[in-house]
Tab-separated table of C-alpha atoms (C1' of nucleotides) in Angstrom:
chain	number	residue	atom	x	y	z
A	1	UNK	CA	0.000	0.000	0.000
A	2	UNK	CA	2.754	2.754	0.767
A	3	UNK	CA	5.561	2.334	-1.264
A	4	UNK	CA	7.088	6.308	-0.636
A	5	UNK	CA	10.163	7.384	1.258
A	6	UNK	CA	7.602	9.419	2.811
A	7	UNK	CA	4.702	7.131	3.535
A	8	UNK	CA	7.285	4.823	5.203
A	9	UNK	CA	8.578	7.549	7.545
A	10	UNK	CA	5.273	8.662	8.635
A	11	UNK	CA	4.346	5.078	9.562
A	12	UNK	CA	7.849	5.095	11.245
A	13	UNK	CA	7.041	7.902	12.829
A	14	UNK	CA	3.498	7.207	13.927
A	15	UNK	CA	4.535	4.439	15.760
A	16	UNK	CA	7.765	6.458	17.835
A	17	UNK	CA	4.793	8.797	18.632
A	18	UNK	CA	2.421	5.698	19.734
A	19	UNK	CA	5.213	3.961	21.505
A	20	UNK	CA	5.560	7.312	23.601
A	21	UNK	CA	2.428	7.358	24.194
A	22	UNK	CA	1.194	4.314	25.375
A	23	UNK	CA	4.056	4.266	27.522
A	24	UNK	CA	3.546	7.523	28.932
A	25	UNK	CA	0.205	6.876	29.417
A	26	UNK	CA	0.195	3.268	30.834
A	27	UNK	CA	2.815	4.674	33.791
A	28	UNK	CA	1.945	7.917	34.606
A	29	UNK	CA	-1.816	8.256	33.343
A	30	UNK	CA	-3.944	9.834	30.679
A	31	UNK	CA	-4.422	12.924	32.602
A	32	UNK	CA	-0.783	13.477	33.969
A	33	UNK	CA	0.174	12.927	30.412
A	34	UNK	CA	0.937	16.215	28.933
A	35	UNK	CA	1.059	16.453	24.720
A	36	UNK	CA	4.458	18.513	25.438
A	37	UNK	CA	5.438	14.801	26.882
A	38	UNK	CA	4.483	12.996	24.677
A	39	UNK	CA	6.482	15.183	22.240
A	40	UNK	CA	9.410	15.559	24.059
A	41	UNK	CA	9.366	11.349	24.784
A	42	UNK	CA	8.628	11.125	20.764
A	43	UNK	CA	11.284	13.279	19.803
A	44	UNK	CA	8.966	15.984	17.829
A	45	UNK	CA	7.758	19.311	18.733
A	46	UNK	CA	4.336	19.025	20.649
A	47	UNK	CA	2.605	20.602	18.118
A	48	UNK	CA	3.935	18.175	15.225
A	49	UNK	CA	1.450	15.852	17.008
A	50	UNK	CA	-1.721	17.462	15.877
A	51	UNK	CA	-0.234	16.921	12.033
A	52	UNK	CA	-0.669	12.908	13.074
A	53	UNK	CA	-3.693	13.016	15.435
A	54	UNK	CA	-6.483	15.405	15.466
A	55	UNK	CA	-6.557	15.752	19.119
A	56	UNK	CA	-5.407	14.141	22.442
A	57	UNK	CA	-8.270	11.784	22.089
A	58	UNK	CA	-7.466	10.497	19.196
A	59	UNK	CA	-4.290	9.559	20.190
A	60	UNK	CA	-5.526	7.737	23.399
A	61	UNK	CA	-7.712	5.549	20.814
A	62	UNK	CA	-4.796	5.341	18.542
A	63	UNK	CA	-3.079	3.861	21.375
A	64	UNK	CA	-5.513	1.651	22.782
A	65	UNK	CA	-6.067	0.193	19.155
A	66	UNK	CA	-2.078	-0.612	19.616
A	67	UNK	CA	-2.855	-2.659	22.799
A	68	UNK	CA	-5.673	-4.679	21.650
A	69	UNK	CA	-4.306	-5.337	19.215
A	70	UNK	CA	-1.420	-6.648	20.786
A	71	UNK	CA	-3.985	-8.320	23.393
A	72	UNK	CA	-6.146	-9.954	20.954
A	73	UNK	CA	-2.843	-11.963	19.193
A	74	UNK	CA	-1.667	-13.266	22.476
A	75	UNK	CA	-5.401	-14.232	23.286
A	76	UNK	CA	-4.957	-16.628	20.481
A	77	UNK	CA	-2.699	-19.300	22.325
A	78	UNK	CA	-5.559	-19.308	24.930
A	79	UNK	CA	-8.325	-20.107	22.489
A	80	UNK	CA	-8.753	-24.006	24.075
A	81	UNK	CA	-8.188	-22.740	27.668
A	82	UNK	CA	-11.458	-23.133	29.873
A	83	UNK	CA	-13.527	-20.078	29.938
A	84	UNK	CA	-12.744	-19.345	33.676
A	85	UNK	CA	-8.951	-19.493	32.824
A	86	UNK	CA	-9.223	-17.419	30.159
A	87	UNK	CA	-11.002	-14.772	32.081
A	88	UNK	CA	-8.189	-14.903	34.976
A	89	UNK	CA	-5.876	-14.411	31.851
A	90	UNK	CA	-7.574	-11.890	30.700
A	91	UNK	CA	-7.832	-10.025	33.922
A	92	UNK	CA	-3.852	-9.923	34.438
A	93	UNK	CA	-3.705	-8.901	30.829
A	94	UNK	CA	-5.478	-5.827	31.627
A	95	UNK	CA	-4.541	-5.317	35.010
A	96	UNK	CA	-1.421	-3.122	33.667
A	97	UNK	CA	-3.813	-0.455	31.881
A	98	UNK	CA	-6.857	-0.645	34.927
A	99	UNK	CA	-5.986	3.048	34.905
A	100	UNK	CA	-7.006	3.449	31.237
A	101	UNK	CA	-10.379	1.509	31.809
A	102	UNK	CA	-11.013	4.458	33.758
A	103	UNK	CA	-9.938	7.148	31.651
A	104	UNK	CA	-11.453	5.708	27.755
A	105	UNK	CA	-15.048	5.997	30.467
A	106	UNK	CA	-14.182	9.324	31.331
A	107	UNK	CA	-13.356	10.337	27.770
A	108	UNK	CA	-16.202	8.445	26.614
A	109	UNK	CA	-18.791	11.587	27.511
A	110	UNK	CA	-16.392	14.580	25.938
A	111	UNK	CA	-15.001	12.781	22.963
A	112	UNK	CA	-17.006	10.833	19.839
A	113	UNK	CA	-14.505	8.988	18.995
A	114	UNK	CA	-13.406	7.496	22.054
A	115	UNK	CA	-17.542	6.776	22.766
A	116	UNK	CA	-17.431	4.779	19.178
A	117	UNK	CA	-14.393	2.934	20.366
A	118	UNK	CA	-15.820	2.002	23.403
A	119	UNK	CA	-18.533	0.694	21.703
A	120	UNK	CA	-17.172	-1.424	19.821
A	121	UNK	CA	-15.003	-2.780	22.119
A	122	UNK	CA	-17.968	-4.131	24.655
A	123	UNK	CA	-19.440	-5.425	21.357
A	124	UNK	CA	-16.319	-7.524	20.649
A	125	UNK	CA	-15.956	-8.714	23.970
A	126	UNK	CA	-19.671	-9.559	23.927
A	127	UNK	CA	-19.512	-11.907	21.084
A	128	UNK	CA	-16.210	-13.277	22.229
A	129	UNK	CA	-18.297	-14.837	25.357
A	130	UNK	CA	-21.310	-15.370	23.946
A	131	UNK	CA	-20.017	-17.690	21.404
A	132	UNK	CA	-18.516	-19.540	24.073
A	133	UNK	CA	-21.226	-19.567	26.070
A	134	UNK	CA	-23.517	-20.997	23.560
A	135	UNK	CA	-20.944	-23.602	22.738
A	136	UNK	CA	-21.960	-24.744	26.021
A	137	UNK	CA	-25.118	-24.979	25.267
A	138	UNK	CA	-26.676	-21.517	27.111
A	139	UNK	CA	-29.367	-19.886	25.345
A	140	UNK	CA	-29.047	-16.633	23.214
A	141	UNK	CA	-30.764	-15.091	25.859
A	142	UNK	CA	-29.593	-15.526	28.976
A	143	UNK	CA	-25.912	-15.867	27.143
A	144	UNK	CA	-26.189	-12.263	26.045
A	145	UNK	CA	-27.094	-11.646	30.206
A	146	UNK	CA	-24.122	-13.075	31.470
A	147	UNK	CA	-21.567	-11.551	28.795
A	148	UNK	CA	-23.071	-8.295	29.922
A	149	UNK	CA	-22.573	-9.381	33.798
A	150	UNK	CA	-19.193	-10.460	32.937
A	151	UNK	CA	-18.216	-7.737	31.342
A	152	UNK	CA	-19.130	-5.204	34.033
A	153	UNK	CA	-17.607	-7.403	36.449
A	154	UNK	CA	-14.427	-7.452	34.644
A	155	UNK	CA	-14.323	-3.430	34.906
A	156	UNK	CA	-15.489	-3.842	38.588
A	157	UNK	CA	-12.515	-5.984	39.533
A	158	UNK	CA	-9.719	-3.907	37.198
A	159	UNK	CA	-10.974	-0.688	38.453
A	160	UNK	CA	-10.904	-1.575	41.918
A	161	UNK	CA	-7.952	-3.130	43.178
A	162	UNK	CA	-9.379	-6.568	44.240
A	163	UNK	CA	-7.160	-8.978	45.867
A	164	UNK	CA	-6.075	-11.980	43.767
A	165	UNK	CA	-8.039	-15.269	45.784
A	166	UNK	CA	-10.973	-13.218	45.957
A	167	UNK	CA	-10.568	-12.260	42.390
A	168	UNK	CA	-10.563	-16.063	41.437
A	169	UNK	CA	-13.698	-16.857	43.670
A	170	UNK	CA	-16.259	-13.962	41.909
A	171	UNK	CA	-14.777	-15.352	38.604
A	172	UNK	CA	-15.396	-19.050	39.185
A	173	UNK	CA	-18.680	-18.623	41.042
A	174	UNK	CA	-20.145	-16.042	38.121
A	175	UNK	CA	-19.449	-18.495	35.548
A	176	UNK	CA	-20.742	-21.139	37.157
A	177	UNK	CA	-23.735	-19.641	38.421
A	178	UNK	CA	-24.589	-18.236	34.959
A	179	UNK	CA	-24.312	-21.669	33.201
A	180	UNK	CA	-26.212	-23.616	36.283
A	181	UNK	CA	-29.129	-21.634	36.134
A	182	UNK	CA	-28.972	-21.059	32.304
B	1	UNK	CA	-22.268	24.194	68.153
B	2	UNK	CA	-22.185	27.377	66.142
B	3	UNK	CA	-23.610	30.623	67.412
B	4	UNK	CA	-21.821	33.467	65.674
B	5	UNK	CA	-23.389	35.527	62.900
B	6	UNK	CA	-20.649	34.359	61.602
B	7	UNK	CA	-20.793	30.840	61.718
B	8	UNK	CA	-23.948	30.664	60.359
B	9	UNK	CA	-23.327	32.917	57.698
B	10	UNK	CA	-20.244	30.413	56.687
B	11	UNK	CA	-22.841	27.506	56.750
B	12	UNK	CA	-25.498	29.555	54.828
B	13	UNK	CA	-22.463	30.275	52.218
B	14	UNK	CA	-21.245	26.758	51.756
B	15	UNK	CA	-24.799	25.778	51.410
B	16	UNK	CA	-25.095	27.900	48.218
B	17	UNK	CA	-21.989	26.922	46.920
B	18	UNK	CA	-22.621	23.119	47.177
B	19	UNK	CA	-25.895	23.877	45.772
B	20	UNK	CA	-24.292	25.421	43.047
B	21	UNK	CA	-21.250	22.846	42.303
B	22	UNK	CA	-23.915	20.107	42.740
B	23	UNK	CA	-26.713	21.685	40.377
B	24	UNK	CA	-23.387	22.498	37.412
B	25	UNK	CA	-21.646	19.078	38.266
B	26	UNK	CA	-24.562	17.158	37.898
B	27	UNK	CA	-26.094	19.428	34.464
B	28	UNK	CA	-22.290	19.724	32.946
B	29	UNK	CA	-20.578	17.753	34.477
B	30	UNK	CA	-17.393	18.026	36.498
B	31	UNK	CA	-14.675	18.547	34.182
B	32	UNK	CA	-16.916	20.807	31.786
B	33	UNK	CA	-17.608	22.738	34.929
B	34	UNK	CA	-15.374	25.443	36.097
B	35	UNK	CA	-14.545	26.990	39.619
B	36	UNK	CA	-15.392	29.820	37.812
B	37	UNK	CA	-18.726	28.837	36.690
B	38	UNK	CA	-19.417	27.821	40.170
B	39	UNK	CA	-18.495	30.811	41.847
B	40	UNK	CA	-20.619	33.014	39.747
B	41	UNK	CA	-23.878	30.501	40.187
B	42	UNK	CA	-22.839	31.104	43.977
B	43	UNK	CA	-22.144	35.293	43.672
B	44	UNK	CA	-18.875	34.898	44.815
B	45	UNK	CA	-15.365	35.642	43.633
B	46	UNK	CA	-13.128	32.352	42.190
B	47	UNK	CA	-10.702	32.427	44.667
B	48	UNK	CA	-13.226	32.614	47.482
B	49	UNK	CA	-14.354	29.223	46.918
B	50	UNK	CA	-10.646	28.405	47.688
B	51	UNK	CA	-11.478	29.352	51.406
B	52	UNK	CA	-14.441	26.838	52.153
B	53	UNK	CA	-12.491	24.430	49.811
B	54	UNK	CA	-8.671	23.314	49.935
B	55	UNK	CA	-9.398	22.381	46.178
B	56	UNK	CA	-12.125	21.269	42.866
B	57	UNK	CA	-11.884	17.395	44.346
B	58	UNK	CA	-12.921	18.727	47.888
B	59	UNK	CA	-15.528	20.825	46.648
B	60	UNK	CA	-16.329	17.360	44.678
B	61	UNK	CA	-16.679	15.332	47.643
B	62	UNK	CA	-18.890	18.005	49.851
B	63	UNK	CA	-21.537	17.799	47.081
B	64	UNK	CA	-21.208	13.810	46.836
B	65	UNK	CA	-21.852	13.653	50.663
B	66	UNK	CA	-24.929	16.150	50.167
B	67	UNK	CA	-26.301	14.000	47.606
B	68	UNK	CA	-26.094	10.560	49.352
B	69	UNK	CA	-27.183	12.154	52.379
B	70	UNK	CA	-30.221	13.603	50.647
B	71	UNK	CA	-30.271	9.273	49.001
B	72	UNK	CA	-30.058	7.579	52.183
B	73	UNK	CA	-32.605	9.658	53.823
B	74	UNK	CA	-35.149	8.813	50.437
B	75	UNK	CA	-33.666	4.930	51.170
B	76	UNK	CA	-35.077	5.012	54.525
B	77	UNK	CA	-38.326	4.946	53.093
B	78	UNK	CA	-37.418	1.531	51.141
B	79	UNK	CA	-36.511	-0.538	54.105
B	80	UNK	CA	-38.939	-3.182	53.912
B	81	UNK	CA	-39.242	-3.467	50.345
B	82	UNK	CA	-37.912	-6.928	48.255
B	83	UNK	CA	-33.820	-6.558	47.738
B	84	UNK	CA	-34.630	-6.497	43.933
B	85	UNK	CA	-36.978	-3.933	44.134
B	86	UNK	CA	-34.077	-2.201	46.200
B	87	UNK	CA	-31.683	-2.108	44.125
B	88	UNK	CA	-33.950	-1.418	41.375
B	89	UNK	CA	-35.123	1.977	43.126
B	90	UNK	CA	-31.379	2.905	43.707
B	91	UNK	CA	-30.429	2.764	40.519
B	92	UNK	CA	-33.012	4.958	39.114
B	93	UNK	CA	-32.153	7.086	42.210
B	94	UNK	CA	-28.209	7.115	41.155
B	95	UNK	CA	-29.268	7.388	37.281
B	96	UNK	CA	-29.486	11.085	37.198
B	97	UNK	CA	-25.738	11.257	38.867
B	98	UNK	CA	-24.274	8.343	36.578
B	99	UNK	CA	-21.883	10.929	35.490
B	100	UNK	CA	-20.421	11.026	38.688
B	101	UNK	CA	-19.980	7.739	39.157
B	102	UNK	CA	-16.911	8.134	36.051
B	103	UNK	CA	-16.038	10.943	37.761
B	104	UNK	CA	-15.331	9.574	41.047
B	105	UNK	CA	-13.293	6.948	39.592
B	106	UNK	CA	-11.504	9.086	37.759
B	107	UNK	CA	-10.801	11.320	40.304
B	108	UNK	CA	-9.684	8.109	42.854
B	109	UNK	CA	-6.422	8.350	41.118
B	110	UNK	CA	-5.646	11.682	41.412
B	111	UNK	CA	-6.710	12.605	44.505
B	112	UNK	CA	-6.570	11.439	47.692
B	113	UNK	CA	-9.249	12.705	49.655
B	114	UNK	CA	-11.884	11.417	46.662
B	115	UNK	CA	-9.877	8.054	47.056
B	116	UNK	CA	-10.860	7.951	50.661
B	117	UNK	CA	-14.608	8.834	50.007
B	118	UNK	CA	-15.089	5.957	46.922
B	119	UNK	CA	-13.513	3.824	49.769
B	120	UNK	CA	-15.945	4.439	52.566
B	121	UNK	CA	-18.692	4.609	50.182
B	122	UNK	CA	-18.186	1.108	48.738
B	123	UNK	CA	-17.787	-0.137	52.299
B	124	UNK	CA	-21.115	1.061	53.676
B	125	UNK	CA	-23.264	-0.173	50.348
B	126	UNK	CA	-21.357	-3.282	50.462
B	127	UNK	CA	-22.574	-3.616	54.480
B	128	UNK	CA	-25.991	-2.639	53.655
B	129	UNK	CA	-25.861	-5.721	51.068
B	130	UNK	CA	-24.413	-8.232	53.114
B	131	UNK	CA	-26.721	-7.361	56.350
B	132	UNK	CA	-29.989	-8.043	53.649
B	133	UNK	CA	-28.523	-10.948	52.124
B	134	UNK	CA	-27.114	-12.428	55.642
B	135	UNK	CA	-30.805	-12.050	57.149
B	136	UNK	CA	-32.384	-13.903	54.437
B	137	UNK	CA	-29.717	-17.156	55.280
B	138	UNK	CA	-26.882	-16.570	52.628
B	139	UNK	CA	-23.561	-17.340	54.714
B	140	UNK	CA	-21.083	-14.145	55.598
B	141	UNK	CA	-18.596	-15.371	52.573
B	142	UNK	CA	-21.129	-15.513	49.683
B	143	UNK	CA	-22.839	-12.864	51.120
B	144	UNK	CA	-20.134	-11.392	50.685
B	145	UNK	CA	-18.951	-12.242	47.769
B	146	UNK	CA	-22.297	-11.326	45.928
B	147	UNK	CA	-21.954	-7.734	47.358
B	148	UNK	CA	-19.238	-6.923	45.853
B	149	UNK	CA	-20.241	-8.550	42.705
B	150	UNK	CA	-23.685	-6.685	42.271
B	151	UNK	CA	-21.543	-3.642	43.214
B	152	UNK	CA	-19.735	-3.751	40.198
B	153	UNK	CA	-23.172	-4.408	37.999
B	154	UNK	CA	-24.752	-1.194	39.926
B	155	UNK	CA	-21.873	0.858	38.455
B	156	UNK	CA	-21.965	-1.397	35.067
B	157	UNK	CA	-25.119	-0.294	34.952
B	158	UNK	CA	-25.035	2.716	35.516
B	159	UNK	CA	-21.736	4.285	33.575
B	160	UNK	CA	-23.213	1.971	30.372
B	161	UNK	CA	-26.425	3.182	29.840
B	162	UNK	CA	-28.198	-0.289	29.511
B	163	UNK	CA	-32.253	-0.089	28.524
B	164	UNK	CA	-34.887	-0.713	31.398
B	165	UNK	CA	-35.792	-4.446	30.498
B	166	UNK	CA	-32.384	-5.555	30.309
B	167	UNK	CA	-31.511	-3.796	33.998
B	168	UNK	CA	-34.055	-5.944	35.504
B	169	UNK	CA	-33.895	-9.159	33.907
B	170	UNK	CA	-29.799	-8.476	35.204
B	171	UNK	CA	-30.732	-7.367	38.903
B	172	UNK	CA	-33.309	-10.239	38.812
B	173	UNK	CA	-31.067	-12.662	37.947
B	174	UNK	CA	-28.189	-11.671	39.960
B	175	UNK	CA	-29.888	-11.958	43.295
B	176	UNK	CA	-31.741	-15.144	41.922
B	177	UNK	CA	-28.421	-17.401	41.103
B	178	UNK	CA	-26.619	-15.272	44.013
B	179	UNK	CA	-29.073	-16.231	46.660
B	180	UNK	CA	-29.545	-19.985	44.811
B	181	UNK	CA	-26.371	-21.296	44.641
B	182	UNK	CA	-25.166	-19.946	48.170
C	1	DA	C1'	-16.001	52.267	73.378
C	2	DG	C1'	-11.375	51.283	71.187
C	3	DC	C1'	-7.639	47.594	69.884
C	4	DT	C1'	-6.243	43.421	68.255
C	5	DT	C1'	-6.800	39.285	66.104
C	6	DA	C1'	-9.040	35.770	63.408
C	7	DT	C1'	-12.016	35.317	59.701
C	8	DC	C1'	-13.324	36.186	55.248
C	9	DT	C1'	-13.144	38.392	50.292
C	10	DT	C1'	-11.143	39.783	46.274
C	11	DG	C1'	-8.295	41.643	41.996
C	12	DA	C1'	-4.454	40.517	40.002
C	13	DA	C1'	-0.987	37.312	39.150
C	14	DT	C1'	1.042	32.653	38.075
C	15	DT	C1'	1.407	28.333	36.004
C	16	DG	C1'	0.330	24.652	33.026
C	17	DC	C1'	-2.386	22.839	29.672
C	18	DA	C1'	-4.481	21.681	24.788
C	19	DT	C1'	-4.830	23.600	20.672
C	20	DT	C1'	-4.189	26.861	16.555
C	21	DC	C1'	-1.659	29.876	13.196
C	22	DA	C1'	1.351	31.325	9.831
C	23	DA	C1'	5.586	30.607	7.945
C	24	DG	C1'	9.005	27.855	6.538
C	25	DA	C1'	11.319	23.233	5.032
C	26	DT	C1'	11.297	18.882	2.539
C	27	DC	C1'	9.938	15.621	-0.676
C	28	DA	C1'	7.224	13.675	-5.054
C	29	DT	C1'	5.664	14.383	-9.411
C	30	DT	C1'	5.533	16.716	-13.875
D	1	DA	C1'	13.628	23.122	-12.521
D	2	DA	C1'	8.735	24.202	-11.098
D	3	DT	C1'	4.716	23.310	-8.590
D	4	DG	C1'	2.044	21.459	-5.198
D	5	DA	C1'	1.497	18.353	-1.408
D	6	DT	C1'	3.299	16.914	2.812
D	7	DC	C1'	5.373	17.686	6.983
D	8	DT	C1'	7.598	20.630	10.946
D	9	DT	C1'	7.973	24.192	13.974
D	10	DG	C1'	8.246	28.746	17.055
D	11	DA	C1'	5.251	31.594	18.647
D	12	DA	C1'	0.733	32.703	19.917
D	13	DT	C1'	-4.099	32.023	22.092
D	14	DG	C1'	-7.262	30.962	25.404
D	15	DC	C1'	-8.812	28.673	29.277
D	16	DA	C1'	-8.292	26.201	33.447
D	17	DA	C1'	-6.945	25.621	38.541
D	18	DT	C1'	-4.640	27.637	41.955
D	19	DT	C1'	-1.878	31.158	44.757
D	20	DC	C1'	-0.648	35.814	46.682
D	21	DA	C1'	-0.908	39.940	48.980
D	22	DA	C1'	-3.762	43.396	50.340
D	23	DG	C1'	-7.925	44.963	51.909
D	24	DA	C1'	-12.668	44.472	54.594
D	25	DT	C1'	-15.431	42.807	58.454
D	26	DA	C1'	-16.784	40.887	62.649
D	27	DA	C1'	-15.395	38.757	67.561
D	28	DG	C1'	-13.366	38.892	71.787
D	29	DC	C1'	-10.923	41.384	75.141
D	30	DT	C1'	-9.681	45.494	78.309
DNA sequence: AGCTTATCTTGAATTGCATTCAAGATCATT
DNA sequence: AATGATCTTGAATGCAATTCAAGATAAGCT
């Protein structure tokens, strides 16, 4: 597709800026995260950034496209794991960017584009579970319930801190109350 | 306690500028609302807000106290109602402040004082829960267990907009597997 | 009643941020 | 080589939270 000196660089150069970014953003937060930071970290002036991204939000989504992305490949070794395994997987997975579960739901009110993403990513995890769910034989219906349940759950837990045994009993019990009393 | 003219004009003050922040936080919401914006809804200067209040998350956690004060008072009301129907009522209750509810947990990170409130707040809803569920012969560690878990869906719920049907048939079935396979 | 001190109030900074602007550099294509 | 598209940047702009120093006002004391 891009075959230019130039189209090379700017991929090249998109993904310094990304890199910066996500890193800056995973350790010291979304917020604390200044543009002039980024920049700096990137090796461009801060306002070179807005050439590449129309705005600080759509760099966060730029960003958090990079890490599910990265996510979703790894996921891919687990696909025969049990569903509760894959969960706990999941959940450590994630556990290094809790703090960016809470910012793409703060950004989701201000910015369009991070409520689109956002979107889109409950709808992927949705039919993730569901399909697995149903592969077990749960109905449509009450499969659609418990990916919801699941997936609030999942926020619950990275968003606030819970210790690891009790993090494996609300796992375990949800999924196995959900399928018992399918 | 308080006898001066002056001490009750500071109480008369901080009641209009509470009533203020909580009106704009709750319309705007809090990032989209300045201590400017506030002041001026309250006839006062910027800067004298920055007497009643070391700071924005301060002012933030006066006006969530107000507001589940003015809840838990309504809640009193509720006491002998069904747990679904509970829970049901308090999220309509919290559904005009679901903005908040981002905001708080965005806010955890940053500052301390709103870390300290979202951690005596969870406490207290999550004793309310377990006293309920304990009474109706769920043991301490499910009951336990489930509190925390239909914590999380309360805030699911609430920061992802979810329509009417779909709430219930959730709440239903949460306390209906919760309390079943105890 | 005066004097002193603690309690407010405020106008004018200060600082830090995201974002824009206008002007220049660099490359691709003809 | 000429032209236009693609970048890059230094210098604004504007808005936010927060601080500072100086002035008002009331309380408590003699």
């Amino acid at each position: 597709m891009a075959k230019n000196k130039r189209d090379i660089e700017r991929q090249v150069k998109q993904e310094e800026i990304e890199a910066a970014a996500t890193r800056l953003f995973v350790e010291r937060g979304y917020d604390a995260t200044s543009m002039a930071q980024v920049a700096e970290q990137a090796g461009v002036a801060p306002n070179t950034l807005y050439w590449y991204y129309k705005n600080k939000d759509e760099m966060l989504v730029a960003t958090l496209n990079r890490l599910v992305g990265k996510g979703l490949s790894e996921y891919a070794q687990m696909a025969d794991q049990p569903l509760d395994t894959q969960l706990l997987w999941l959940l450590g997975q994630f556990e290094q960017f809790s703090a960016l579960v809470t910012t793409v739901h703060a950004r989701v009110e201000h910015a369009a584009t991070v409520r689109e993403w956002h979107a889109n990513f409950h709808m992927m995890l949705d039919q993730l579970m569901i399909a697995r769910l149903q592969a077990q034989g749960v109905t449509a219906e009450q499969a659609g319930l418990l990916a919801t349940v699941t997936g609030f759950v999942v926020e619950g837990l990275l968003s606030h801190a819970t210790p690891q045994p009790q993090r494996e009993a609300i796992v375990q019990w949800l999924l196995r109350a959900g399928v018992q009393t399918a």
